[in-house]
XYZ file of C-alpha atoms in Angstrom:
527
model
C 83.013 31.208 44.589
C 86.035 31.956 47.517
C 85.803 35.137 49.378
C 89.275 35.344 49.553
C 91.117 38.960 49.465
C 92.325 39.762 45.733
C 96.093 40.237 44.978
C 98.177 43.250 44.088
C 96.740 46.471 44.511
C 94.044 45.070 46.278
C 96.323 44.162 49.350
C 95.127 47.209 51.172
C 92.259 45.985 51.985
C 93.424 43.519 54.385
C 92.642 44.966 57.401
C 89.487 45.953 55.966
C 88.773 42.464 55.361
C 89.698 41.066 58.052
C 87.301 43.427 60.139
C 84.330 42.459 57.305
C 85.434 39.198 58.143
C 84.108 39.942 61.918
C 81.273 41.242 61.175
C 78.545 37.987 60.564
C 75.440 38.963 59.779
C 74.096 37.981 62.262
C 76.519 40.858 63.933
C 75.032 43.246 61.326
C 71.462 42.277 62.048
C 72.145 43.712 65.603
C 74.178 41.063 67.873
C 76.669 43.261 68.950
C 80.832 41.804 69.313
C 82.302 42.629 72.465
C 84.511 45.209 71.818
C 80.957 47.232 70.551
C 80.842 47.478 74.754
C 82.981 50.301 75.161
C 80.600 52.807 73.453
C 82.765 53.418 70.560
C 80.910 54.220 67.361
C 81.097 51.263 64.447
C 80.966 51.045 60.606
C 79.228 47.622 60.265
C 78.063 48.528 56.906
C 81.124 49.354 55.025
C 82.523 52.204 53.067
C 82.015 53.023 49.493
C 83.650 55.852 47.164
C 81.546 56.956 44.062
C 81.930 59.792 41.543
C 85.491 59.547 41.084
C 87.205 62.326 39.241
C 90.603 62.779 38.540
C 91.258 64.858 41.840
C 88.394 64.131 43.885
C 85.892 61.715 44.841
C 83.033 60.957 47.351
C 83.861 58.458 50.613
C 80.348 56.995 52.068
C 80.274 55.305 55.465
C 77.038 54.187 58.165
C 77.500 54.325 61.993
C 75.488 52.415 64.323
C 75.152 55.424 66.654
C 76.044 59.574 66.306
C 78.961 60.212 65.523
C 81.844 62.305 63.691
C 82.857 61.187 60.224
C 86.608 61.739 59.878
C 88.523 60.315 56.691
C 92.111 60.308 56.072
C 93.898 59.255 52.846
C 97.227 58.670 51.917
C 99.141 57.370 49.315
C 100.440 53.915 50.526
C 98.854 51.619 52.609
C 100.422 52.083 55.573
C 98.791 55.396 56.034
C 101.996 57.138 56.851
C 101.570 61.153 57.331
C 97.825 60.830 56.494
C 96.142 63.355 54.887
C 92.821 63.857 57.628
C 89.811 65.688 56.600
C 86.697 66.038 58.955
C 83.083 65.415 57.480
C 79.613 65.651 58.823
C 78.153 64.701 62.105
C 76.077 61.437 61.384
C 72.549 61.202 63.519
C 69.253 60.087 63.199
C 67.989 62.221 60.466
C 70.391 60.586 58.078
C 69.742 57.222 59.099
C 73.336 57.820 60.991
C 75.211 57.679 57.079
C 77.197 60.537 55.582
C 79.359 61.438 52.312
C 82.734 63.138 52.810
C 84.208 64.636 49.434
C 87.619 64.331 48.787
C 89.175 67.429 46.762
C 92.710 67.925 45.689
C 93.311 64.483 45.022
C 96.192 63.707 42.359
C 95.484 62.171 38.764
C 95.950 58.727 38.080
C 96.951 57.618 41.717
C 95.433 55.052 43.377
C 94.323 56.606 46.671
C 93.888 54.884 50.014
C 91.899 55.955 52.431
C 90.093 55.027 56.022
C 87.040 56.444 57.752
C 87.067 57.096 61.450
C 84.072 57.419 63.626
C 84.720 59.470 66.542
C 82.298 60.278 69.701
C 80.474 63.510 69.039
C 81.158 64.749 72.676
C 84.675 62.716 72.741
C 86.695 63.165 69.624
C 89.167 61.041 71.352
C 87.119 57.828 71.311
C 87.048 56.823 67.467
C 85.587 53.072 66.594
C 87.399 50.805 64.345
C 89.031 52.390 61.389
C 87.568 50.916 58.030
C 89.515 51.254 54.974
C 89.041 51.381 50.973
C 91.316 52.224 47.945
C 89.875 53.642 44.739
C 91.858 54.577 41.448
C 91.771 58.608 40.436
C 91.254 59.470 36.894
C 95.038 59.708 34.944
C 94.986 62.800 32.915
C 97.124 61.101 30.646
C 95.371 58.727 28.135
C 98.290 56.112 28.020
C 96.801 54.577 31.097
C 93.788 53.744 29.703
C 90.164 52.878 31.333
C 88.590 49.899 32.443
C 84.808 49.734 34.224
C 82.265 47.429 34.573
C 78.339 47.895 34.235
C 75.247 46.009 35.681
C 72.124 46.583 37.301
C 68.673 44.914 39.244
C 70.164 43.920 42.686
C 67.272 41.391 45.010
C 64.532 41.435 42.542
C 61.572 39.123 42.119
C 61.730 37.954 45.870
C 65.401 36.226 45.193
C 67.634 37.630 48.288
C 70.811 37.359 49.657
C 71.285 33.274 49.514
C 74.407 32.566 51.456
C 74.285 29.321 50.104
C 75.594 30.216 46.778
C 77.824 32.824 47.744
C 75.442 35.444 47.981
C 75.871 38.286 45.724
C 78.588 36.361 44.113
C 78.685 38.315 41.304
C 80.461 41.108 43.171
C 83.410 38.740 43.643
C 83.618 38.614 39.890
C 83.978 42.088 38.932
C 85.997 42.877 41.225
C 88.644 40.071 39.692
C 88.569 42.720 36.182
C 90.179 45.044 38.596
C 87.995 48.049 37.410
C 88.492 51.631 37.858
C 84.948 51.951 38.732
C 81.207 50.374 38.871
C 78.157 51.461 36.951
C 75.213 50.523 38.226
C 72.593 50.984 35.875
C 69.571 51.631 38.526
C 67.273 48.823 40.034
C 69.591 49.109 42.886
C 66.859 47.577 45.138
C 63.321 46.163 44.459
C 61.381 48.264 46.965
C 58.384 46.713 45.587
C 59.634 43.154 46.026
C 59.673 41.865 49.277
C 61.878 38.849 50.039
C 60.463 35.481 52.116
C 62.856 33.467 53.679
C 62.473 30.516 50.818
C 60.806 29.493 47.420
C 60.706 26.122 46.045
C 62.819 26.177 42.553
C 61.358 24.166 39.557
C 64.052 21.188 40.512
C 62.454 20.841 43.785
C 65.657 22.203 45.561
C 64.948 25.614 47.994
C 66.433 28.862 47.089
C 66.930 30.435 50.688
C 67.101 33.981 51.444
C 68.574 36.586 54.582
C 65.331 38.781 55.600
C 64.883 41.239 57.252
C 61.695 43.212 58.747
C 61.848 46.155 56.087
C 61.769 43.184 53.484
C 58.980 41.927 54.193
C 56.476 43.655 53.027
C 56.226 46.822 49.661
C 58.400 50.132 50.865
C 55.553 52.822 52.039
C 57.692 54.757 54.950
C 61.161 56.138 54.439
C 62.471 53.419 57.248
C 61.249 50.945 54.564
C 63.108 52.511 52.043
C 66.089 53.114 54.194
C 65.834 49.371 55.101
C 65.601 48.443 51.351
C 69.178 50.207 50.784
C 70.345 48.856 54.420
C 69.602 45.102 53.191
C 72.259 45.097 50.542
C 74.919 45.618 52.987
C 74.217 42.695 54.445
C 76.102 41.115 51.623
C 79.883 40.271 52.511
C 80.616 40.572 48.919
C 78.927 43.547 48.238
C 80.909 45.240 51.397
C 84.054 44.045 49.813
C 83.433 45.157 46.766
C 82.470 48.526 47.993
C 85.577 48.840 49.357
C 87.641 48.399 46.263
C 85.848 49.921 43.428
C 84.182 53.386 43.252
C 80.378 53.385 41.745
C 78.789 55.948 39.859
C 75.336 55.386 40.734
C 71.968 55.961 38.482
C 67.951 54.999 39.362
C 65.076 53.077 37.752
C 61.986 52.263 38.738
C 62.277 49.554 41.130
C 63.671 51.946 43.725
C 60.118 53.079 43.798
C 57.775 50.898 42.739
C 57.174 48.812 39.583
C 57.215 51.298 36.353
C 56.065 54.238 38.202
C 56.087 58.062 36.473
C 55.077 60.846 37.847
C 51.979 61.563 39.238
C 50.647 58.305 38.869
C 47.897 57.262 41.784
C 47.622 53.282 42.380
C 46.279 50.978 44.856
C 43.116 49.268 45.729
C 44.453 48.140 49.131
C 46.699 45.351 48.889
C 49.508 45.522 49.250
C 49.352 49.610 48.433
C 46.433 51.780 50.381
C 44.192 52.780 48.069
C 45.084 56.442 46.196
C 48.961 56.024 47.054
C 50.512 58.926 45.310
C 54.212 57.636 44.122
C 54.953 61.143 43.998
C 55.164 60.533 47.487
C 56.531 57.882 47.684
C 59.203 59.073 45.347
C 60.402 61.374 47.785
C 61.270 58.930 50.731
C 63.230 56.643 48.064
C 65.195 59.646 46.675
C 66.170 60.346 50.276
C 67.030 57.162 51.482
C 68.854 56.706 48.253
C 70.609 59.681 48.128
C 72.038 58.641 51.997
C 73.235 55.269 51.202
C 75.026 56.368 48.307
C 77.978 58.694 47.524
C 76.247 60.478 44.611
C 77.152 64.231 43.643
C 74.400 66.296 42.330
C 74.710 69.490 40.468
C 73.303 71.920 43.505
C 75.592 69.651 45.858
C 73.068 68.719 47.626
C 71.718 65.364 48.733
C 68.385 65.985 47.168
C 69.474 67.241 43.860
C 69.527 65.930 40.282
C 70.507 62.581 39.412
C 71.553 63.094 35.941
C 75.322 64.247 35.388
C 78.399 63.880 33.661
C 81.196 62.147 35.158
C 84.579 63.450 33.599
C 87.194 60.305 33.932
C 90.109 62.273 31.769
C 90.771 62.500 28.336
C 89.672 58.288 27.065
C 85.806 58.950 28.753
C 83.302 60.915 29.887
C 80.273 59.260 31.809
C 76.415 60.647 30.905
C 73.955 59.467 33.771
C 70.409 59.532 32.286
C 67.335 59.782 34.601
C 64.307 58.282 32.885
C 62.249 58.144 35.616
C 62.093 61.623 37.512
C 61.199 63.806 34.695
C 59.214 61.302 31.799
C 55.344 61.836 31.212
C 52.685 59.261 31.958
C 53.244 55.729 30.401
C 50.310 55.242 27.506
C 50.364 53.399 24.735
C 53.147 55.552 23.724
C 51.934 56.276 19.807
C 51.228 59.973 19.801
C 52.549 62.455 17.143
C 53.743 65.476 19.124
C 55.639 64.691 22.628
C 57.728 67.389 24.240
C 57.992 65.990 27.700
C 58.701 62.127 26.710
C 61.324 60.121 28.592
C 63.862 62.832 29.722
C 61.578 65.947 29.852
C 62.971 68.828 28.335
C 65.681 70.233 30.241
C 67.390 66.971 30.614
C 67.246 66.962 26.513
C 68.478 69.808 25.896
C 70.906 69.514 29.319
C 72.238 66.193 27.124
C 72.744 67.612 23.919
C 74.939 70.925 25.288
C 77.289 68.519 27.490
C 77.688 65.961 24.567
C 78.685 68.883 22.442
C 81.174 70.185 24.636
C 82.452 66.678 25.585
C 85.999 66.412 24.507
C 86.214 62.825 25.408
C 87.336 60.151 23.240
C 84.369 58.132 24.342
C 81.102 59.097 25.505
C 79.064 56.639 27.473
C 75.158 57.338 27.545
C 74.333 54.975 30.530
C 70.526 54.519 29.735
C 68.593 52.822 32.580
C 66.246 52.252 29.998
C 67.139 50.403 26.449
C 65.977 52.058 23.422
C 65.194 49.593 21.069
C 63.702 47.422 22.788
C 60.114 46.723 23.842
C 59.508 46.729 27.263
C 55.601 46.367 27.987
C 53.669 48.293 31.793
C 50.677 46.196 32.602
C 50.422 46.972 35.993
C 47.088 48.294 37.607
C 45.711 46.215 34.258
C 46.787 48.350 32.363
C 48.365 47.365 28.756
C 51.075 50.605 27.903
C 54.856 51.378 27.248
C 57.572 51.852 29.911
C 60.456 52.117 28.097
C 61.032 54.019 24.787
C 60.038 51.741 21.739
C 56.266 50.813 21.202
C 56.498 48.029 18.887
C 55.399 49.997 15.413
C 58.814 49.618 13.560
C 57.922 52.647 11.335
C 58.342 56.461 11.835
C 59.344 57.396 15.467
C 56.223 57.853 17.869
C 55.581 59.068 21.079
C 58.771 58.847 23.023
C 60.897 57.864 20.114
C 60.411 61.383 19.078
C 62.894 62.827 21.916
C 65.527 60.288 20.521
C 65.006 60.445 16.895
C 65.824 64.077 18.081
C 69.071 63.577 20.277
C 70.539 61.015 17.165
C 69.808 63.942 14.839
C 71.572 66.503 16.756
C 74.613 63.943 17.437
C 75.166 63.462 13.564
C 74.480 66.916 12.136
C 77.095 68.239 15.387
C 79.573 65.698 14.174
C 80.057 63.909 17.937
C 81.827 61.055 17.585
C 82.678 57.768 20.128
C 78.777 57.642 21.667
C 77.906 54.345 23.152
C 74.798 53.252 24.722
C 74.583 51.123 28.266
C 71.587 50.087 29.977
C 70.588 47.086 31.936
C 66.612 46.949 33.300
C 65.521 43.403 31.124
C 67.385 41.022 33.082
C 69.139 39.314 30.351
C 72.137 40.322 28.159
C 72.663 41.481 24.563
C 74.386 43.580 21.917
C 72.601 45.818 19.361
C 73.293 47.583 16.698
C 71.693 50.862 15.116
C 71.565 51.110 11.266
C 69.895 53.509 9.534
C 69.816 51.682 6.579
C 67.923 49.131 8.305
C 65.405 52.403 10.025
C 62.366 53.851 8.998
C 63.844 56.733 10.408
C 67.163 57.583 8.819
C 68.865 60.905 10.163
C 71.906 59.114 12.317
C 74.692 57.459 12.001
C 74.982 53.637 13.532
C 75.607 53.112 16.982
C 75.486 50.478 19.564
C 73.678 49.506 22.715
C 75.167 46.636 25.061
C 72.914 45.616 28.134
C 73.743 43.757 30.806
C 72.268 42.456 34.182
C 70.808 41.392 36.619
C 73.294 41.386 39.144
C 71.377 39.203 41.639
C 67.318 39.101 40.128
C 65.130 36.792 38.045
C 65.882 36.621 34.527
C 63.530 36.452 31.769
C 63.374 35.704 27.844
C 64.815 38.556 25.612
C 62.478 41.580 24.525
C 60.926 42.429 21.351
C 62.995 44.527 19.225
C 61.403 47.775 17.646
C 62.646 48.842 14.361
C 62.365 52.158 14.474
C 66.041 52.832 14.165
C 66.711 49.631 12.574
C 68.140 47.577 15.633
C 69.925 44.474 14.609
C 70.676 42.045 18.061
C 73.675 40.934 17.252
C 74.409 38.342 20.585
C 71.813 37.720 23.362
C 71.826 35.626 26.080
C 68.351 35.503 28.350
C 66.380 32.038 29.436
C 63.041 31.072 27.979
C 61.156 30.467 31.242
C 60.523 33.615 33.087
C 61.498 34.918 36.549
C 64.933 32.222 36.179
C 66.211 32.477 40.292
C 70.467 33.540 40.662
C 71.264 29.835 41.605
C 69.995 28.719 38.259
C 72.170 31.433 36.401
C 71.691 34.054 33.635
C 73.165 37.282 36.208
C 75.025 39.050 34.019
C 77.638 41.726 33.843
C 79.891 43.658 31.162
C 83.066 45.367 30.963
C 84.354 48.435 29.117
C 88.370 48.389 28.395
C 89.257 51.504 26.571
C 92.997 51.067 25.631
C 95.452 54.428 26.252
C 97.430 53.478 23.209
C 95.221 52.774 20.528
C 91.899 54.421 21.692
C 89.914 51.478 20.738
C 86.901 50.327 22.886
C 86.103 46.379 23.912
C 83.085 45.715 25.132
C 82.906 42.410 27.128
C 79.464 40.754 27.960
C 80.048 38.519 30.858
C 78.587 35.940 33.008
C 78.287 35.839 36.683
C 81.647 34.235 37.273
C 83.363 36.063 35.023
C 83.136 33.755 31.439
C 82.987 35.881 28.522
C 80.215 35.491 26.645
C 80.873 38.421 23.725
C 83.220 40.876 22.972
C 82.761 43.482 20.575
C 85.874 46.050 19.542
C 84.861 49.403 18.682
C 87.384 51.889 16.884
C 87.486 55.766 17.983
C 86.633 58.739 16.243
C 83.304 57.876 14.332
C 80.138 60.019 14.383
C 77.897 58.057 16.407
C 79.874 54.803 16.377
């Protein structure tokens, strides 16, 4: 696939472009152009907006020194009578990145905007502007909404391969021309490291960019740092960042494989033995809450990661974390669980804001599917790590939270829910019956998944029919661990039209092909 510049709207980014253009990786990796000389501060990484509203939004940039973030928007492209706002001072303890919100912003405008880096002792001496556009939310629903949805970025070893493009699926969602990109967590594989080539089953090499932090698990917070610094290597990554805002959610990879709280592992290789991931937890969720523009509800960097995104009247977003707050995996079959997936106050948190949701459409993005099986056997151990356990009778263990949360949905009358989720590395469509459930107190719904965005793929999970899943499309190899040059990446797209209110779900390929669609009407309980 062409790394050209897209059309239209996109034009703004040509300068922006032309400067990512510039910067090779081997220029990113640390050999330095000449005009880097003159001491100026530069953005070799990029910019990305995330957490758009409809009058304000996040702006993320990196410098390669300290220096002043300054970011100015304005409502053309040629950045006449700018708006400027100053944002932090970027240094060492941030790993030199910093988030600059954006407030005041009109509705429904597409916003352009450029980040400055200016000397901390100089203000005068600013690098190379670099510059981004993002769409606010309209507050009118006659414009409609349009995102896209993936997830598991540079698992399973399988890096950036220039020779296919490298994250070429990038290049492909940014052709919908979405108002913004859901990544569904998995964002790196800090457990995975990446070797500079592995022999594919044809006998032809899949080649990968390394890098130090790479090459081994994540332990230190430079590793993790370096895990989230890696995907910016990726020119179409960096482009894409620059044209579509992201609203960003965690798994487990950003961690370690399936980890929960308090869990201890190791027995030396590659972890030391009695590594707390509590620990380790702690670096990731601060190198991942500087490399991406996230808000959090105490506006800080180390807050929450579940929210609500309001994007106007057609949608509100519902970012799940089932990761920070679940209890131990097990074999997942137990009567009585009050902690579960979410933990309580993310339950409860869930069930108030879909209540009050006013929203046409309320997305649940999941980073973990419901219905289907997803087995833990690390450390040798045989237990759950998802939600569903396998017994397709009454709901057990962690099905308990959501036999719960479908309850309260139907009995409260909200209507429009649909369920996102990526995390199995192939794609599918199911649909929630209760006529085909042992457990019968909902009304149907549907969960699409979708990814990887550059990771192996593997066969298609189990289904557990607890709340009477029926897969209505899948797509997913039969060998395991299938490499990004052979296929199977997937994303999908959500097109919620102004006029109608109906929502189309597209399941897509890495190149755009659409694989399913699925048109769903508004204003049903559940849906």
């Amino acid at each position: 696939m062409s790394h050209r510049p897209f059309p239209g709207r996109r034009s703004v980014l040509r300068g922006s472009l032309a400067a990512s253009a510039a910067l090779t990786l081997p220029t990113a990796l640390g050999a330095a152009p000449a005009f880097a000389l003159s001491g100026r501060p530069r953005a070799d990484w990029g910019v990305q907006a995330g957490d758009v509203t409809h009058d304000s939004g996040l702006v993320w940039v990196r410098s390669d020194r300290p220096a002043r973030m300054i970011v100015e928007t304005s409502a053309t492209e040629s950045f006449r009578n700018p708006r400027r706002q100053h944002g932090p001072l970027l240094g060492s303890g941030s790993d030199f990145t910093g988030t600059t919100r954006l407030r005041g912003l009109p509705a429904g405008e597409q916003i352009h905007y450029r980040v400055l880096l200016a000397d901390p002792h100089d203000p005068r001496r600013t690098g190379e502007p670099v510059t981004g556009t993002f769409r606010t939310a309209s507050e009118k629903r006659r414009k409609g909404v349009k995102f896209v949805w993936s997830g598991d970025l540079a698992g399973q070893g399988w890096g950036i391969n220039e020779s296919i493009g490298g994250y070429r699926i990038f290049d492909a969602m940014a052709k919908v021309d979405p108002d913004f990109f859901l990544c569904s967590g998995d964002n790196i594989y800090a457990d995975g490291p990446i070797t500079a080539s592995a022999t594919l089953p044809d006998g032809s090499v899949y080649r990968s960019v390394t890098t130090e932090e790479k090459a081994h698990v994540a332990t230190t917070l430079a590793d993790y740092r370096g895990n989230f610094r890696y995907n910016l290597l990726d020119n179409a990554l960096r482009r894409f960042n620059a044209q579509v805002p992201s609203i960003i959610q965690w798994d487990d990879h950003e961690v370690r494989n399936n980890w929960y709280p308090g869990e201890v592992i190791g027995t030396g290789t590659p972890y030391p033995a009695g590594t707390k991931l509590d620990d380790l937890a702690v670096r990731s969720r601060r190198a991942f809450s500087e490399y991406f523009p996230i808000s959090s509800i105490s506006g800080r960097p180390d807050g929450r990661i579940y929210r609500v995104v309001n994007h106007g009247p057609l949608l509100d977003v519902f970012v799940l974390d089932m990761r920070t707050y679940r209890n131990a995996n097990s074999a997942d079959d137990q009567t009585v669980d009050p902690v579960g997936i979410l933990g309580r106050e993310q339950l409860e948190w869930l069930k108030r804001e879909l209540a009050k949701s006013r929203a046409v459409w309320k997305v649940i993005a999941n980073d973990m599917p419901l219905g289907l099986v997803v087995p833990d056997a690390t450390e040798g151990k045989a237990n759950i790590e998802a939600v569903a356990q396998g017994d397709p009778g009454v709901p057990l263990g962690r099905e308990l939270q959501f036999a719960e949360l479908l309850r309260f949905i139907k009995h409260r009358r909200i209507t429009g829910t649909v369920w996102l989720t990526a995390d199995v590395h192939h794609t599918s469509a199911q649909h929630y019956d209760p006529s085909r459930a042992a457990f019968k107190d909902f009304e149907p719904f549907w969960e699409f998944v979708s990814g990887p965005l550059n990771a192996g793929a593997f066969p298609a999970s189990a289904l557990d029919g607890t709340f009477g899943p029926d897969r209505v499309f899948v797509k997913a190899p039969t060998a395991s661990n299938v490499s990004p040059a052979e296929g199977y990446q997937f994303f999908g797209e959500v097109d919620i039209d102004g006029d109608s209110g109906e929502l189309t779900v597209r399941l897509r390929e890495y190149d755009g092909t659409v694989l399913f669609t699925q048109v769903l009407q508004p204003g049903r309980v559940g849906q």
